[in-house]
Tab-separated table of C-alpha atoms in Angstrom:
chain	number	residue	atom	x	y	z
A	53	MET	CA	30.494	59.897	23.538
A	54	ALA	CA	28.872	59.070	20.197
A	55	GLN	CA	31.826	56.901	19.245
A	56	LYS	CA	31.562	54.970	22.498
A	57	ALA	CA	27.840	54.392	21.916
A	58	ARG	CA	28.564	53.211	18.381
A	59	GLN	CA	31.168	50.757	19.666
A	60	GLU	CA	28.698	49.461	22.233
A	61	ILE	CA	26.081	48.873	19.540
A	62	GLU	CA	28.608	47.113	17.286
A	63	LYS	CA	29.634	44.937	20.209
A	64	ARG	CA	26.026	43.933	20.884
A	65	VAL	CA	25.414	43.252	17.183
A	66	HIS	CA	28.537	41.090	17.060
A	67	GLU	CA	27.378	39.190	20.136
A	68	LEU	CA	23.925	38.636	18.644
A	69	LYS	CA	25.479	37.373	15.405
A	70	ARG	CA	27.688	35.006	17.376
A	71	ARG	CA	24.719	33.658	19.323
A	72	ARG	CA	22.660	33.307	16.158
A	73	SER	CA	25.503	31.445	14.476
A	74	ASN	CA	25.854	29.112	17.469
A	75	ALA	CA	22.090	28.555	17.499
A	76	ALA	CA	22.177	27.652	13.792
A	77	VAL	CA	25.050	25.175	14.330
A	78	TRP	CA	23.312	23.481	17.241
A	79	GLY	CA	19.999	23.558	15.365
A	80	CYS	CA	21.592	21.713	12.423
A	81	PHE	CA	23.036	19.088	14.760
A	82	TRP	CA	19.669	18.656	16.462
A	83	LEU	CA	17.812	18.433	13.133
A	84	TRP	CA	20.114	15.813	11.573
A	85	THR	CA	20.531	13.734	14.738
A	86	TYR	CA	17.066	13.836	16.323
A	87	PRO	CA	14.615	14.966	13.603
A	88	GLY	CA	11.567	13.705	15.507
A	89	THR	CA	12.094	15.775	18.655
A	90	PHE	CA	13.226	18.758	16.570
A	91	ARG	CA	9.929	18.690	14.690
A	92	GLN	CA	7.866	18.469	17.888
A	93	ARG	CA	9.694	21.428	19.477
A	94	TRP	CA	9.482	23.468	16.275
A	95	ASP	CA	5.703	22.943	15.961
A	96	VAL	CA	5.157	24.029	19.571
A	97	TRP	CA	7.441	27.055	19.168
A	98	ARG	CA	5.699	28.148	15.985
A	99	LEU	CA	2.345	28.120	17.746
A	100	GLU	CA	3.659	30.094	20.717
A	101	ASN	CA	5.861	32.604	18.877
A	102	PRO	CA	5.563	32.310	15.052
A	103	CYS	CA	7.773	35.347	14.285
A	104	ALA	CA	10.718	34.078	16.352
A	105	ALA	CA	10.306	30.534	14.987
A	106	ASP	CA	10.257	31.742	11.370
A	107	ALA	CA	13.311	33.951	11.987
A	108	PHE	CA	15.207	30.979	13.415
A	109	MET	CA	14.211	28.769	10.448
A	110	PHE	CA	15.440	31.455	8.056
A	111	THR	CA	18.775	31.582	9.925
A	112	LEU	CA	18.976	27.787	9.820
A	113	ALA	CA	18.258	27.752	6.076
A	114	ALA	CA	20.910	30.420	5.439
A	115	HIS	CA	23.468	28.440	7.451
A	116	LEU	CA	22.690	25.169	5.638
A	117	GLY	CA	22.753	26.932	2.271
A	118	GLU	CA	26.285	28.281	2.716
A	119	ASP	CA	27.787	25.014	1.445
A	120	CYS	CA	25.225	24.848	-1.432
A	121	GLY	CA	23.399	21.959	0.237
A	122	ALA	CA	26.321	19.511	-0.005
A	123	ARG	CA	25.286	17.856	3.267
A	124	LEU	CA	21.775	17.172	1.955
A	125	LYS	CA	22.804	14.289	-0.318
A	126	GLN	CA	24.486	12.546	2.603
A	127	VAL	CA	21.244	12.836	4.578
A	128	ALA	CA	19.227	11.424	1.636
A	129	GLU	CA	21.479	8.357	1.504
A	130	LYS	CA	20.545	7.439	5.113
A	131	GLY	CA	17.254	5.914	3.949
A	132	SER	CA	13.679	6.575	4.999
A	133	ILE	CA	14.552	8.699	8.064
A	134	GLY	CA	16.793	11.000	6.039
A	135	LEU	CA	14.249	11.383	3.234
A	136	ASN	CA	11.441	12.202	5.671
A	137	THR	CA	13.687	14.801	7.324
A	138	LEU	CA	14.388	16.463	3.967
A	139	LYS	CA	10.667	16.440	3.138
A	140	ILE	CA	9.805	18.233	6.382
A	141	LEU	CA	12.694	20.679	5.924
A	142	TYR	CA	11.474	21.474	2.398
A	143	GLU	CA	7.990	22.352	3.698
A	144	TRP	CA	9.431	24.519	6.495
A	145	VAL	CA	11.876	26.390	4.266
A	146	HIS	CA	9.222	26.929	1.581
A	147	SER	CA	6.944	28.565	4.152
A	148	VAL	CA	9.717	30.965	5.281
A	149	VAL	CA	11.742	31.568	2.103
A	150	ARG	CA	8.950	32.400	-0.319
A	151	GLU	CA	9.651	32.509	-4.037
A	152	GLU	CA	7.802	35.795	-4.546
A	153	ASP	CA	10.335	37.488	-2.213
A	154	ASP	CA	13.423	36.139	-4.030
A	155	ILE	CA	16.225	38.541	-4.850
A	156	LYS	CA	16.662	38.988	-8.610
A	157	ARG	CA	20.327	39.177	-9.575
A	158	GLU	CA	21.451	40.633	-12.879
A	159	ASP	CA	23.385	38.265	-15.095
A	160	GLY	CA	27.104	39.029	-15.270
A	161	ARG	CA	27.185	41.301	-12.241
A	162	VAL	CA	29.452	40.308	-9.366
A	163	TYR	CA	27.878	40.317	-5.908
A	164	SER	CA	28.539	38.951	-2.437
A	165	PRO	CA	25.857	36.405	-1.485
A	166	GLY	CA	23.986	37.147	1.725
A	167	ASP	CA	21.725	35.185	4.028
A	168	ARG	CA	18.805	35.476	1.602
A	169	ASP	CA	20.887	34.047	-1.248
A	170	HIS	CA	22.045	31.145	0.909
A	171	ALA	CA	18.468	30.403	2.041
A	172	GLN	CA	17.252	30.424	-1.562
A	173	GLY	CA	20.081	28.066	-2.506
A	174	LEU	CA	19.032	25.618	0.213
A	175	ARG	CA	15.394	25.720	-0.861
A	176	ASP	CA	16.321	24.997	-4.474
A	177	ALA	CA	18.775	22.207	-3.498
A	178	LEU	CA	16.338	20.139	-1.423
A	179	ILE	CA	14.432	18.530	-4.331
A	180	PRO	CA	17.595	17.411	-6.215
A	181	ALA	CA	18.921	16.010	-2.916
A	182	ILE	CA	15.772	13.917	-2.411
A	183	SER	CA	15.914	12.585	-5.982
A	184	HIS	CA	19.593	11.717	-5.441
A	185	ALA	CA	18.500	8.740	-3.317
A	186	LYS	CA	17.045	7.027	-6.447
A	187	SER	CA	14.785	4.826	-4.313
A	188	GLU	CA	11.094	4.007	-4.319
A	189	HIS	CA	10.609	5.933	-1.072
A	190	ALA	CA	12.286	9.016	-2.574
A	191	TYR	CA	9.872	8.824	-5.521
A	192	GLU	CA	6.898	8.680	-3.133
A	193	VAL	CA	8.223	11.640	-1.092
A	194	LEU	CA	8.411	13.705	-4.292
A	195	ASP	CA	4.895	12.579	-5.184
A	196	GLU	CA	3.555	13.750	-1.797
A	197	LEU	CA	5.219	17.154	-2.239
A	198	ARG	CA	3.878	17.413	-5.808
A	199	GLN	CA	0.281	16.799	-4.711
A	200	ARG	CA	0.489	19.644	-2.176
A	201	ALA	CA	2.440	22.080	-4.397
A	202	ALA	CA	1.134	24.913	-6.551
A	203	ALA	CA	0.945	24.504	-10.335
A	204	PRO	CA	4.486	25.684	-11.324
A	205	ASN	CA	6.212	23.726	-8.536
A	206	ALA	CA	4.009	20.685	-9.199
A	207	LYS	CA	5.127	20.676	-12.832
A	208	TYR	CA	8.773	20.926	-11.770
A	209	LEU	CA	8.383	18.076	-9.263
A	210	ARG	CA	6.713	15.929	-11.917
A	211	HIS	CA	9.673	16.584	-14.217
A	212	VAL	CA	12.096	15.541	-11.457
A	213	GLN	CA	10.115	12.330	-10.934
A	214	PHE	CA	10.220	11.580	-14.658
A	215	MET	CA	13.980	12.176	-14.895
A	216	MET	CA	14.474	10.046	-11.795
A	217	ARG	CA	12.717	7.106	-13.469
A	218	GLU	CA	14.616	7.704	-16.709
A	219	GLU	CA	17.940	7.614	-14.905
A	220	GLN	CA	16.903	4.595	-12.831
A	221	TYR	CA	16.002	2.411	-15.793
A	222	ALA	CA	18.225	3.833	-18.517
A	223	LYS	CA	20.680	1.558	-20.306
A	224	LYS	CA	24.025	2.655	-21.638
A	225	PRO	CA	24.353	2.556	-25.428
A	226	VAL	CA	26.192	-0.537	-26.624
A	227	ALA	CA	28.886	-0.292	-29.270
A	228	GLN	CA	28.034	-2.715	-32.056
A	229	ALA	CA	31.566	-3.975	-32.553
A	230	ASP	CA	30.914	-7.488	-33.809
A	231	TYR	CA	28.218	-7.683	-36.496
A	232	PRO	CA	28.115	-11.524	-36.789
A	233	GLU	CA	27.467	-11.711	-33.035
A	234	PHE	CA	25.071	-8.798	-32.797
A	235	GLU	CA	22.932	-10.362	-30.060
A	236	ARG	CA	25.891	-10.763	-27.720
A	237	SER	CA	27.164	-7.248	-28.328
A	238	PHE	CA	23.666	-5.860	-27.790
A	239	ALA	CA	23.179	-7.747	-24.506
A	240	PRO	CA	26.464	-7.376	-22.595
A	241	ARG	CA	27.156	-8.747	-19.145
A	242	VAL	CA	25.407	-6.747	-16.462
A	243	SER	CA	27.587	-5.246	-13.763
A	244	ASP	CA	25.659	-2.732	-11.647
A	245	TYR	CA	22.887	-3.443	-9.150
A	246	MET	CA	19.893	-2.027	-11.004
A	247	SER	CA	20.729	-3.404	-14.461
A	248	PHE	CA	21.319	-6.858	-12.956
A	249	ALA	CA	17.983	-6.827	-11.097
A	250	MET	CA	16.100	-5.657	-14.207
A	251	ALA	CA	17.829	-8.267	-16.394
A	252	VAL	CA	16.773	-11.140	-14.107
A	253	GLU	CA	13.219	-9.776	-13.861
A	254	THR	CA	12.955	-9.438	-17.652
A	255	ASP	CA	14.172	-13.006	-18.165
A	256	LEU	CA	11.745	-14.350	-15.551
A	257	LEU	CA	8.876	-12.572	-17.316
A	258	ALA	CA	10.041	-14.144	-20.596
A	259	VAL	CA	9.973	-17.600	-18.965
A	260	LYS	CA	6.486	-16.805	-17.587
A	261	SER	CA	5.261	-15.853	-21.068
A	262	GLN	CA	6.747	-19.006	-22.572
A	263	ILE	CA	5.024	-21.228	-20.004
A	264	GLU	CA	1.662	-19.460	-20.307
A	265	THR	CA	1.400	-18.852	-24.069
A	266	GLY	CA	4.361	-20.500	-25.830
A	267	ASP	CA	3.912	-22.977	-28.677
A	268	PHE	CA	6.075	-25.496	-26.819
A	269	SER	CA	4.805	-24.634	-23.368
A	270	LEU	CA	5.870	-26.646	-20.341
A	271	ARG	CA	2.627	-25.950	-18.504
A	272	ARG	CA	1.646	-29.644	-18.602
A	273	PHE	CA	4.742	-30.486	-16.561
A	274	PHE	CA	3.553	-28.076	-13.871
A	275	ASN	CA	-0.137	-29.057	-13.735
A	276	SER	CA	-0.044	-32.810	-14.408
A	277	LEU	CA	1.465	-33.783	-11.052
A	278	ASN	CA	-1.035	-34.907	-8.407
A	279	PHE	CA	-0.148	-33.773	-4.898
A	280	ASN	CA	-2.866	-35.813	-3.197
A	281	HIS	CA	-0.598	-38.811	-2.609
A	282	ILE	CA	2.020	-36.711	-0.793
A	283	LYS	CA	2.029	-37.643	2.886
A	284	THR	CA	4.750	-35.425	4.394
A	285	ALA	CA	6.096	-31.920	3.821
A	286	ASN	CA	9.497	-33.361	2.845
A	287	ASP	CA	7.851	-35.337	0.028
A	288	GLY	CA	6.314	-32.130	-1.317
A	289	LEU	CA	9.595	-30.249	-1.099
A	290	ALA	CA	11.390	-33.063	-2.935
A	291	LEU	CA	8.882	-32.854	-5.784
A	292	GLU	CA	9.183	-29.063	-5.896
A	293	GLU	CA	12.934	-29.486	-6.508
A	294	ASP	CA	12.051	-30.830	-9.973
A	295	PHE	CA	10.120	-27.649	-10.709
A	296	GLN	CA	13.021	-25.562	-9.378
A	297	ALA	CA	15.439	-27.370	-11.687
A	298	LEU	CA	13.122	-26.753	-14.653
A	299	LEU	CA	12.722	-23.052	-13.838
A	300	GLY	CA	16.499	-22.725	-13.355
A	301	SER	CA	17.138	-24.401	-16.712
A	302	GLU	CA	14.735	-22.085	-18.554
A	303	LEU	CA	16.158	-19.017	-16.797
A	304	ASN	CA	19.719	-20.090	-17.606
A	305	HIS	CA	18.764	-20.386	-21.270
A	306	ALA	CA	17.251	-16.884	-21.231
A	307	ALA	CA	20.263	-15.402	-19.360
A	308	GLY	CA	22.797	-16.411	-21.995
A	309	SER	CA	26.215	-15.294	-20.844
A	310	ARG	CA	25.130	-12.168	-18.970
A	311	TYR	CA	24.962	-13.876	-15.554
A	312	VAL	CA	25.210	-17.349	-14.037
A	313	VAL	CA	22.208	-19.406	-12.857
A	314	THR	CA	22.872	-22.183	-10.311
A	315	LEU	CA	21.250	-24.237	-7.562
A	316	GLU	CA	22.937	-23.742	-4.205
A	317	PRO	CA	24.088	-26.497	-1.879
A	318	ILE	CA	22.292	-26.880	1.443
A	319	LEU	CA	22.908	-23.900	3.740
A	320	PRO	CA	23.936	-24.302	7.416
A	321	GLU	CA	20.346	-23.575	8.509
A	322	GLY	CA	19.192	-26.630	6.560
A	323	THR	CA	17.706	-24.701	3.627
A	324	ARG	CA	18.948	-23.225	0.382
A	325	ARG	CA	17.865	-20.813	-2.305
A	326	ASP	CA	15.680	-22.395	-4.963
A	327	VAL	CA	17.502	-20.636	-7.825
A	328	LEU	CA	20.547	-18.373	-7.487
A	329	CYS	CA	21.518	-15.814	-10.152
A	330	GLN	CA	24.962	-14.272	-9.813
A	331	THR	CA	27.253	-11.847	-11.608
A	332	GLY	CA	30.442	-10.711	-9.923
A	333	SER	CA	29.621	-10.139	-6.256
A	334	LEU	CA	25.911	-9.443	-6.871
A	335	ARG	CA	23.329	-12.128	-6.102
A	336	ALA	CA	19.645	-12.497	-6.920
A	337	THR	CA	17.452	-15.130	-5.268
A	338	VAL	CA	14.454	-16.779	-6.943
A	339	GLU	CA	12.036	-18.510	-4.548
A	340	LEU	CA	9.474	-20.831	-6.187
A	341	LYS	CA	6.176	-21.896	-4.600
A	342	MET	CA	3.531	-24.236	-6.065
A	343	SER	CA	-0.035	-23.042	-5.468
A	344	LEU	CA	-1.591	-26.353	-4.396
A	345	ARG	CA	0.583	-26.752	-1.318
A	346	TRP	CA	0.509	-23.262	0.224
A	347	THR	CA	-2.035	-21.109	2.033
A	348	LEU	CA	-2.002	-17.298	1.942
A	349	GLY	CA	-0.404	-17.160	5.406
A	350	ASP	CA	2.268	-19.655	4.368
A	351	LEU	CA	3.109	-17.617	1.261
A	352	ILE	CA	3.352	-14.331	3.213
A	353	GLU	CA	5.599	-16.005	5.792
A	354	ALA	CA	7.820	-17.443	3.049
A	355	LEU	CA	8.046	-14.027	1.371
A	356	GLU	CA	8.838	-12.015	4.493
A	357	LYS	CA	10.830	-14.438	6.650
A	358	GLN	CA	12.406	-16.879	4.228
A	359	LEU	CA	13.173	-14.832	1.109
A	360	ALA	CA	13.486	-11.286	2.487
A	361	GLY	CA	14.430	-12.191	6.063
A	362	GLN	CA	16.967	-14.945	5.375
A	363	TYR	CA	18.263	-15.031	1.803
A	364	MET	CA	18.357	-11.233	1.252
A	365	ARG	CA	20.173	-10.185	4.427
A	366	ALA	CA	23.673	-9.836	2.948
A	367	PRO	CA	24.521	-6.450	1.366
A	368	ASN	CA	25.228	-8.106	-2.013
A	369	SER	CA	22.018	-10.221	-1.948
A	370	LYS	CA	19.317	-7.535	-1.838
A	371	ILE	CA	17.602	-8.714	-5.048
A	372	GLY	CA	14.790	-11.267	-4.706
A	373	PHE	CA	11.970	-12.742	-6.797
A	374	PHE	CA	9.016	-14.631	-5.332
A	375	VAL	CA	7.483	-16.866	-8.035
A	376	VAL	CA	4.074	-18.507	-7.442
A	377	VAL	CA	2.892	-21.122	-9.974
A	378	LEU	CA	-0.857	-21.760	-10.319
A	379	GLN	CA	-1.299	-25.444	-11.222
A	380	LYS	CA	-5.087	-25.747	-10.974
A	381	GLN	CA	-7.815	-23.177	-10.415
A	382	ARG	CA	-8.414	-22.738	-6.696
A	383	GLU	CA	-9.285	-20.169	-4.030
A	384	TRP	CA	-7.562	-19.071	-0.839
A	385	VAL	CA	-8.902	-17.780	2.451
A	386	GLY	CA	-8.016	-14.084	2.347
A	387	PRO	CA	-8.365	-11.177	4.778
A	388	ASP	CA	-11.644	-11.147	6.745
A	389	ASP	CA	-12.125	-14.837	5.805
A	390	LYS	CA	-13.133	-13.891	2.260
A	391	ARG	CA	-12.422	-16.258	-0.640
A	392	ILE	CA	-9.895	-14.802	-3.076
A	393	GLY	CA	-8.553	-15.921	-6.450
A	394	PHE	CA	-5.049	-16.031	-7.904
A	395	ASP	CA	-5.005	-12.367	-9.004
A	396	GLU	CA	-6.099	-11.136	-5.549
A	397	LEU	CA	-3.464	-13.390	-3.959
A	398	LEU	CA	-0.736	-11.873	-6.117
A	399	GLY	CA	-1.992	-8.372	-5.269
A	400	ILE	CA	-1.621	-9.027	-1.524
A	401	LEU	CA	1.879	-10.488	-1.959
A	402	LYS	CA	2.965	-7.549	-4.158
A	403	SER	CA	1.788	-5.052	-1.535
A	404	LYS	CA	3.848	-6.919	1.097
A	405	ALA	CA	6.900	-6.778	-1.181
A	406	ARG	CA	6.358	-3.046	-1.715
A	407	GLU	CA	6.308	-2.488	2.059
A	408	LYS	CA	9.691	-4.229	2.314
A	409	GLU	CA	11.096	-1.924	-0.376
A	410	LYS	CA	9.814	1.147	1.479
A	411	THR	CA	11.464	-0.009	4.712
A	412	ASP	CA	14.837	-0.652	3.049
A	413	ASN	CA	15.506	1.272	-0.168
A	414	SER	CA	18.352	-1.094	-1.090
A	415	VAL	CA	15.902	-3.994	-1.518
A	416	TYR	CA	14.658	-5.008	-4.984
A	417	LEU	CA	11.782	-7.447	-4.345
A	418	ARG	CA	9.269	-8.586	-6.978
A	419	VAL	CA	6.367	-11.075	-6.991
A	420	ILE	CA	5.666	-12.955	-10.248
A	421	GLY	CA	2.676	-15.229	-10.826
A	422	ILE	CA	2.717	-17.958	-13.507
A	423	ASP	CA	-0.621	-19.389	-14.688
A	424	ALA	CA	0.171	-23.001	-15.595
A	425	THR	CA	-3.411	-24.299	-15.413
A	426	PRO	CA	-4.332	-26.714	-18.242
A	427	LYS	CA	-5.883	-25.147	-21.330
A	428	GLU	CA	-9.421	-26.145	-22.270
A	429	ASP	CA	-9.493	-28.729	-25.095
A	430	PHE	CA	-12.444	-28.020	-27.387
A	431	ARG	CA	-12.399	-31.618	-28.723
A	432	SER	CA	-12.817	-33.174	-25.297
A	433	ALA	CA	-15.488	-30.618	-24.422
A	434	ARG	CA	-17.415	-31.468	-27.630
A	435	SER	CA	-17.099	-35.238	-27.186
A	436	SER	CA	-18.260	-35.018	-23.563
A	437	SER	CA	-21.304	-32.964	-24.589
A	438	GLU	CA	-22.120	-35.485	-27.323
A	439	ALA	CA	-21.803	-38.332	-24.830
A	440	VAL	CA	-24.212	-36.573	-22.493
A	441	THR	CA	-26.634	-36.041	-25.367
A	442	ASP	CA	-26.414	-39.672	-26.430
A	443	ALA	CA	-27.007	-40.929	-22.910
A	444	ALA	CA	-29.898	-38.554	-22.254
A	445	THR	CA	-31.851	-38.958	-25.535
A	446	PRO	CA	-33.010	-42.489	-26.599
A	447	LYS	CA	-32.562	-43.392	-30.261
A	448	TYR	CA	-35.998	-45.034	-30.800
A	449	ALA	CA	-39.455	-44.067	-29.503
A	450	ASP	CA	-43.140	-44.543	-30.333
A	451	ASP	CA	-46.325	-42.516	-29.810
A	452	ALA	CA	-47.155	-44.483	-26.643
A	453	GLY	CA	-44.043	-43.184	-24.874
A	454	ASN	CA	-41.941	-46.344	-25.183
A	455	THR	CA	-38.196	-45.734	-25.743
A	456	TRP	CA	-35.115	-47.757	-26.608
A	457	SER	CA	-31.462	-46.664	-26.741
A	458	GLY	CA	-30.679	-48.932	-29.699
A	459	ARG	CA	-28.248	-51.056	-27.713
A	460	GLY	CA	-28.835	-54.612	-26.484
A	461	ARG	CA	-31.907	-56.767	-27.150
A	462	GLN	CA	-34.935	-55.241	-28.793
A	463	PRO	CA	-37.769	-54.631	-26.346
A	464	LYS	CA	-41.215	-56.185	-26.943
A	465	TRP	CA	-42.802	-52.999	-28.318
A	466	VAL	CA	-40.104	-52.801	-31.030
A	467	LYS	CA	-40.593	-56.455	-32.026
A	468	ASP	CA	-44.375	-55.973	-32.197
A	469	ALA	CA	-43.978	-52.877	-34.395
A	470	VAL	CA	-41.648	-54.710	-36.803
A	471	ARG	CA	-44.058	-57.695	-37.007
A	472	SER	CA	-46.878	-55.305	-37.881
A	473	GLY	CA	-44.921	-54.207	-40.980
A	474	LYS	CA	-43.072	-51.105	-39.777
A	475	LEU	CA	-39.429	-50.526	-40.592
A	476	LEU	CA	-36.961	-49.973	-37.748
A	477	ASN	CA	-36.018	-46.585	-39.183
A	478	GLU	CA	-39.628	-45.488	-38.850
A	479	LEU	CA	-39.255	-45.761	-35.060
A	480	LEU	CA	-36.325	-43.292	-34.864
A	481	ASN	CA	-36.765	-40.636	-32.186
A	482	SER	CA	-37.250	-37.192	-33.745
A	483	LYS	CA	-35.473	-35.560	-30.777
A	484	VAL	CA	-32.153	-37.100	-31.793
A	485	PRO	CA	-30.054	-34.587	-33.837
A	486	GLY	CA	-30.313	-35.290	-37.580
A	487	VAL	CA	-33.375	-37.554	-37.295
A	488	GLU	CA	-36.104	-34.934	-37.689
A	489	PRO	CA	-35.327	-34.170	-41.373
A	490	ILE	CA	-35.415	-37.945	-42.125
A	491	ALA	CA	-38.791	-38.283	-40.393
A	492	LYS	CA	-40.218	-35.400	-42.404
A	493	LEU	CA	-38.979	-36.934	-45.669
A	494	ARG	CA	-40.420	-40.309	-44.691
A	495	ASN	CA	-43.850	-38.805	-43.968
A	496	GLN	CA	-43.709	-36.934	-47.279
A	497	LEU	CA	-43.063	-40.124	-49.225
A	498	ARG	CA	-45.794	-41.924	-47.330
A	499	ASN	CA	-48.384	-39.276	-48.149
A	500	GLU	CA	-47.472	-38.973	-51.830
A	501	LYS	CA	-49.953	-40.633	-54.222
A	502	LEU	CA	-48.464	-42.940	-56.779
A	503	PRO	CA	-49.598	-42.244	-60.416
């Protein structure tokens, strides 16, 4: 009788385990396929029956942790949806599988991992899986988790963020094989996506610095052209081609032999990239806009629809640079009809580019502003101020208020003063720079008594 009861209990336990296993399998499918509806149902269930909901989440975590979280990296590579799913799963698992309840295993002792061990493994594998995406959105997800985490976990998340940036921007050491050609051995041809994008951005920033502050700056070429005589949009675009050719030439010089810089032929849609940088199958597009011809709305449209929406659609063309050249100081009509300057304009465009990167983590989109406004010439400023002074202050004057600039025929009051025995220098206006000391010396000599 007791044996029969024991068999009945074992049968029920086996059936419960089978149902729990099936529930975990279907829960995983639901979570990965429809994370939005899964989250809604889970939140409602946790309010209605928190114990049952937490028990199910523990079972789900143990099931997902059996393969050491190998599936998590595949989910992270799906983009923003996958990363948001992993973020939510991390918060759920952390609330159920608490660190203070972890099982401590002795080093060197063999054991059979149970559900608790698998759940702990999943919890610890979620953060490395998120950082595996190596995208800007993954970095922001880690930052959100860090701000809500306790001190020890916050420090760990900060370390993961730091290592993520280090790995993202690290360069492989270069073997210095050829000493006479050290520069070429130190700057080899770029081959992977990130190093190529960073190389083009670095060279564009070098060109920007050369135009803005270089000893042989080309800023006059950018700001000397007058756009007022341009009647049609095609005329303006034709003139901008000269600027594109100049920017392409400077960028080609900075690139060396690491990648190729070209101007594309006309595309089927009737447009082409301003400057194309290419190495292997990778492409980077540089779109150039001159500040005098474009409004804020035009620039945003060109950034989102032309550069990102047209030229960066292909999988091998996800790198883009939007270059805006300031030719003369001006203002734009910004949000809420407020007047904004060049720095505020660049800030708005950079925020738009950042939104594109968040939407698609394969996009590398940067906005670069070049200040090519003419430098102030202190000589011209001084000569203009002197001209104003000369025009405003007459050279000769008398006590009666009569004045004369010193040019043209002498007025009657000057002729009368000269006939009366005065010298012309005695009529100099004391308000003219340099005249007052002469007047003082003249009065001194006049008042001195001869011996």
